[in-house]
Each structure stands twice: as C-alpha cells, then as structure tokens.
Short mmCIF file of C-alpha atoms in Angstrom, two decimals:
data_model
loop_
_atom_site.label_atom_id
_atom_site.label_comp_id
_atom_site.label_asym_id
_atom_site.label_seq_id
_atom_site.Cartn_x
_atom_site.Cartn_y
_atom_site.Cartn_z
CA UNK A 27 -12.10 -4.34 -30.44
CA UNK A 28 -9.52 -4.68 -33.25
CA UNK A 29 -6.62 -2.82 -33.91
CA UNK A 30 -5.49 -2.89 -37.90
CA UNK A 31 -1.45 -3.04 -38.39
CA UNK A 32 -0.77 -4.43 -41.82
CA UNK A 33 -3.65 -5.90 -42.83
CA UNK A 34 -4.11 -8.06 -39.39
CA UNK A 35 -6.35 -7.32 -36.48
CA UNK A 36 -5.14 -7.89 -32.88
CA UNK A 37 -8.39 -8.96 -30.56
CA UNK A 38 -9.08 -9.26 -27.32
CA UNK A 39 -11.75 -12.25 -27.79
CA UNK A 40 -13.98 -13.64 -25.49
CA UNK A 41 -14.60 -17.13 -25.97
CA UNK A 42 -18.00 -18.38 -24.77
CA UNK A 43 -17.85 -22.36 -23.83
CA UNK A 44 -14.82 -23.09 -24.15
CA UNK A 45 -15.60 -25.65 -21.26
CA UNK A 46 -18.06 -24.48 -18.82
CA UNK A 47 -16.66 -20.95 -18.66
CA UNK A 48 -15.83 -18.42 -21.71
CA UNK A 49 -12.05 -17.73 -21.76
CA UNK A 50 -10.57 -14.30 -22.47
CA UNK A 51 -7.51 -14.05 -24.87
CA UNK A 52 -5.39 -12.31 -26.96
CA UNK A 53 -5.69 -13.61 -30.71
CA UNK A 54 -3.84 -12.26 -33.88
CA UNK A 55 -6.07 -12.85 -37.02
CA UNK A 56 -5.10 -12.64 -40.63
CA UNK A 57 -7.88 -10.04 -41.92
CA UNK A 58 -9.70 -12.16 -44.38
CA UNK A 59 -8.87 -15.39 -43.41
CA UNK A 60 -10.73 -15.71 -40.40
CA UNK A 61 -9.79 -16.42 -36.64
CA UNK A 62 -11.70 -19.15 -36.25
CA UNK A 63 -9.51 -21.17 -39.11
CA UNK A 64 -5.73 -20.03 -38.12
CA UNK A 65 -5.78 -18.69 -34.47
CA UNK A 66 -2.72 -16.95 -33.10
CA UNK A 67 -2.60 -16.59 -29.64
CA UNK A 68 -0.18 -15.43 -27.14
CA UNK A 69 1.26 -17.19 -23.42
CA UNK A 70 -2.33 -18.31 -22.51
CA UNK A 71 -3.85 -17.21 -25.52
CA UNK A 72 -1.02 -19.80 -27.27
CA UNK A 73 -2.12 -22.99 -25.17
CA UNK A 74 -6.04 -21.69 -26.06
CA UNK A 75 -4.88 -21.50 -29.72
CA UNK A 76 -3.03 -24.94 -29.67
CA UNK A 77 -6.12 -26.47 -27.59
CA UNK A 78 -8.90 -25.30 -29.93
CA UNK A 79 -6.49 -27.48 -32.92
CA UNK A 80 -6.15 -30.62 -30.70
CA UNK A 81 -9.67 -30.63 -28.98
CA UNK A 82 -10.83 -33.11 -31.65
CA UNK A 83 -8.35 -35.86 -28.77
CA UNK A 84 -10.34 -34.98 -25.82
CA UNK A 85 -11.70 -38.04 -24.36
CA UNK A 86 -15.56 -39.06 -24.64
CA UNK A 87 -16.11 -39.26 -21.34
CA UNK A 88 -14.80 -35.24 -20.69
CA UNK A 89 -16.76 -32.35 -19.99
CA UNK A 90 -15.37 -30.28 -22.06
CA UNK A 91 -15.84 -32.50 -25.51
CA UNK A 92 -17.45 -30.41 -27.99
CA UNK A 93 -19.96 -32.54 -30.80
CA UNK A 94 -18.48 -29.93 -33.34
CA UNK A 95 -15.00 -28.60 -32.59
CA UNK A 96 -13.65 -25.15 -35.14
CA UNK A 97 -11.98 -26.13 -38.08
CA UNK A 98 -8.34 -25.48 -37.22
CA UNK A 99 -5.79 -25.34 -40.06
CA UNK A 100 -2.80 -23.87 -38.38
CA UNK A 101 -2.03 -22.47 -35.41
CA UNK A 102 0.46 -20.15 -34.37
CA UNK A 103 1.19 -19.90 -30.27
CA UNK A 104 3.66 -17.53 -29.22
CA UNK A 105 4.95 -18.21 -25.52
CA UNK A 106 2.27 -20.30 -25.19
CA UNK A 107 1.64 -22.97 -22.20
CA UNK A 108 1.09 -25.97 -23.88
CA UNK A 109 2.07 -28.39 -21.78
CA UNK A 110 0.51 -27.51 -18.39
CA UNK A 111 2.01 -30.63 -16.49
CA UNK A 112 4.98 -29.54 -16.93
CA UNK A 113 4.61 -25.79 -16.63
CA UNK A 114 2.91 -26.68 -13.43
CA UNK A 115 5.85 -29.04 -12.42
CA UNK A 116 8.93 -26.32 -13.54
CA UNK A 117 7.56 -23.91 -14.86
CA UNK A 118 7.93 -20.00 -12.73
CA UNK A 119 5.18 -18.77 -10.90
CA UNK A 120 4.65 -15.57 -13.02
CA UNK A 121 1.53 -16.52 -13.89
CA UNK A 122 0.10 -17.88 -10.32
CA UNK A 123 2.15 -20.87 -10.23
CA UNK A 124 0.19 -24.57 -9.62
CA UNK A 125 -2.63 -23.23 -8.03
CA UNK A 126 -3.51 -21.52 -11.67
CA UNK A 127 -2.98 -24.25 -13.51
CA UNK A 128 -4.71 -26.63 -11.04
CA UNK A 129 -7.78 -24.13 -11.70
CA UNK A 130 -7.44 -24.36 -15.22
CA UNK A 131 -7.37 -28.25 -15.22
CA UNK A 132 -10.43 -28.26 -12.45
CA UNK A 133 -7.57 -30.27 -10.14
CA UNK A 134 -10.16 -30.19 -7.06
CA UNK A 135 -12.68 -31.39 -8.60
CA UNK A 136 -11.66 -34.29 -10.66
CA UNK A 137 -9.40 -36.47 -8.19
CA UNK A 138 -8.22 -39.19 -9.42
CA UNK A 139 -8.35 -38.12 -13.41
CA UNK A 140 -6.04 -37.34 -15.89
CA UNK A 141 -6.83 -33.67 -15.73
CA UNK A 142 -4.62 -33.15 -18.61
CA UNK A 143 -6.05 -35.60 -21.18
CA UNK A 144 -8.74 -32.74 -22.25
CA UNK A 145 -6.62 -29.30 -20.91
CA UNK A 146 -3.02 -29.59 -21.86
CA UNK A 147 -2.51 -29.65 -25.80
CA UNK A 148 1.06 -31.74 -24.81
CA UNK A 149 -1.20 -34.90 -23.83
CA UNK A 150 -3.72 -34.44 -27.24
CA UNK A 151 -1.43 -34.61 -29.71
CA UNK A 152 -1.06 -34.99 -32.56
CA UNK A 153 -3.04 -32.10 -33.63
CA UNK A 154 -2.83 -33.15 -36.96
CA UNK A 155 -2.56 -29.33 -38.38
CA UNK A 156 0.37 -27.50 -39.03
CA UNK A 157 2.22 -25.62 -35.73
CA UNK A 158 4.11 -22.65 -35.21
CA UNK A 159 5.64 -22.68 -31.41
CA UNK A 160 7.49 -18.98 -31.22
CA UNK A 161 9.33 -18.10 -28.07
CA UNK A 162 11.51 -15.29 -26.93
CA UNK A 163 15.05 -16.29 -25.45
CA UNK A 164 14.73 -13.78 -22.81
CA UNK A 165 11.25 -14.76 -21.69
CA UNK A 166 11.17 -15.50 -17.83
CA UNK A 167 7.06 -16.25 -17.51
CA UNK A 168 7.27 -18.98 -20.63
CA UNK A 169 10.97 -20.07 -20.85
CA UNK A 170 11.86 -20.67 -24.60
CA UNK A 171 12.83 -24.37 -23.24
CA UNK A 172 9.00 -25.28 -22.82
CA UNK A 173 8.63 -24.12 -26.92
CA UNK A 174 11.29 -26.36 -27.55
CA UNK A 175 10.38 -29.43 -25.40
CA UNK A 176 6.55 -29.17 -26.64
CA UNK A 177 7.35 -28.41 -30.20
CA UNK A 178 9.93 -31.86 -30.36
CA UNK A 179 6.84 -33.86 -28.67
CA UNK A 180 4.43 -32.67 -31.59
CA UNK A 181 6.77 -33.03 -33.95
CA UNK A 182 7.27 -36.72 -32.73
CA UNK A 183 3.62 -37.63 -32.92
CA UNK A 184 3.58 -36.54 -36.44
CA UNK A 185 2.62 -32.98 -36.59
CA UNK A 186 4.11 -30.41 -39.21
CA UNK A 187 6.00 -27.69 -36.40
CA UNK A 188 8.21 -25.08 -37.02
CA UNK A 189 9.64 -23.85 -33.68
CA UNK A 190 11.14 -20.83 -33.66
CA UNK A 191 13.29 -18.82 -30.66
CA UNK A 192 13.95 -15.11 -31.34
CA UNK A 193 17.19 -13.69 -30.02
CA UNK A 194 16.41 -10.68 -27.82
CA UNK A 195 13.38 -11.21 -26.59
CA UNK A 196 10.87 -11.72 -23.97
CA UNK A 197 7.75 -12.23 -23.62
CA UNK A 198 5.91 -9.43 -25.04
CA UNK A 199 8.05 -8.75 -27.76
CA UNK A 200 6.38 -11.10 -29.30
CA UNK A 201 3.30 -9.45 -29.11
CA UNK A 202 4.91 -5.87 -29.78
CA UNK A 203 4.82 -4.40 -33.26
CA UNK A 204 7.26 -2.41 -32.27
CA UNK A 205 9.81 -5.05 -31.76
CA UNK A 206 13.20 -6.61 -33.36
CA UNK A 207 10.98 -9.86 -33.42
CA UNK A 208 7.71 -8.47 -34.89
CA UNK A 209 8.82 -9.44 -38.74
CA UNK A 210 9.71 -12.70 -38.03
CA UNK A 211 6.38 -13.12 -36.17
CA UNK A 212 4.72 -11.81 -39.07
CA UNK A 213 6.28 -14.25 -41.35
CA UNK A 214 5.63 -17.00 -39.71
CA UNK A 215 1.82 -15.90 -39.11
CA UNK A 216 1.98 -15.29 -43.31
CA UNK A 217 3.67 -19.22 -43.30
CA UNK A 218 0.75 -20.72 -41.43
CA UNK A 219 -1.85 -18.32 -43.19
CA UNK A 220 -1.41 -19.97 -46.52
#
C-alpha cells in the first residue's frame, strides 16, 4: 500500500503482464498525476520505469509487444539497470549477477536472438520522453558510471536527459526520505512531473 510523504505515495506495485509474468517494483508517484503517466522507479524498478517509456521500440516479432503500451511522459529511474548487456557484462553481482539478468532477458530460451532488443531500455532508445537517470556516487549494486554511460547514449539518440550523481550516496539513499539526497530527488521528480 502507499505511504504519503509530501504529497507523493511510495508503492510497492505489482505489475500484471508486463511480458508473460507480472513484475514487482518499487514506484514513486506524484499524488494526482498518476503512476501510470510519470513512473519513478528505483534499481530494477528504474530499468521497469525506463522500459514501460521505450516499449513503444520493441520489435514486432517479440513476445512481449504490447498493441497498447501506457502513455509515458517522463520517467525518473534512480539506480536503475538500464542497460542489461552491459550490467550483465561489468556490472557486480549484487543483484545475482548474469544468471539474473539472463532470466530477465529469457537467455535460455531464445538462442540465437537479440534478447535485448525488447528487455534492455539501452537498445530501444530513443524513448522519445523526457529522462531523469539519478545515481548515488557511493552505490556498489548500480555504479553511478552505468547512469552516466546510459544517460550519454539516450541523450545521443535524441532524448531530453538530465543525469544526475548525488555526492554521498548509495543506493538506497535514493530511496530514503531521510537522506542528504532526498530533496534533490524530489526536485527532479517535481522537474519531470510538470
């Protein structure tokens, strides 16, 4: 359920066909605005966030292509994974290492496929909404370089990002009211929510 602070509700959201299987996350909604249109999401919740804005690339021929993807209109991913190839190449193994992301991307079962063409927001882009890639300098489960790296390839293909790396913090002071970061956060939720 939700948890008010300010004006914004924090959810834990369950969402149902998102591919075959309903995905769990942790999204940050603007109360009144509506998660659906401006999801904030945090390290897997950020790729899910960034995903639902670039689904409208996924290829024809993919399972997971949706007739009628949500109307994104910013997006807001803090420590997210949003480019699983090369999370799954470099990235640390806090979060199961390959073998998570190779069951993310179905790996086993699609040989011979770009398993990334329809799962990793990096190889969809441009989104063509506005981006907000937030990272903590301190963060050893989403280094702040994979913010950086994704957020110069989206800027390339023509999307509007502001990237953003907070002094001081890690991964889930990005997520922590509580935190140094938390304003800045807030602001740039506020940026993307108008």
């Amino acid at each position: 359920g939700p948890e008010r602070e300010r004006e914004r509700e924090l959810w834990w959201v369950r969402w149902g066909g998102c591919g075959g299987s309903g995905c769990w996350s942790w999204f940050l909604g603007c109360h009144g605005e509506g998660v659906a249109g401006r999801p904030v999401g945090h390290s897997a919740g950020g790729h899910l966030a960034t995903w639902l804005a670039a689904r409208k690339s996924i290829p024809s021929t993919s399972p997971l292509l949706a007739a009628a993807p949500l109307a994104i209109r910013g997006v807001v991913s803090l420590a997210g994974i949003n480019d699983l190839k090369a999370y799954r190449a470099t990235g640390p193994d806090a979060c199961g290492g390959p073998p998570t992301i190779d069951a993310l991307t179905g790996f086993a079962a699609r040989q011979g496929q770009d398993v990334y063409a329809d799962t990793s927001p990096a190889e969809m882009l441009p989104t063509g909404t506005r981006l907000a890639v937030l990272s903590g300098d301190l963060d050893h489960i989403v280094p702040s370089s994979f913010g950086d790296a994704f957020g110069a390839q989206a800027k390339r293909s023509g999307d509007s990002v502001v990237v953003r790396t907070f002094v001081n913090a890690g991964h889930f002071e990005l997520i922590d009211p509580q935190s140094a970061a938390w304003p800045g956060i807030v602001a740039e939720i506020d940026a993307i929510a108008r």
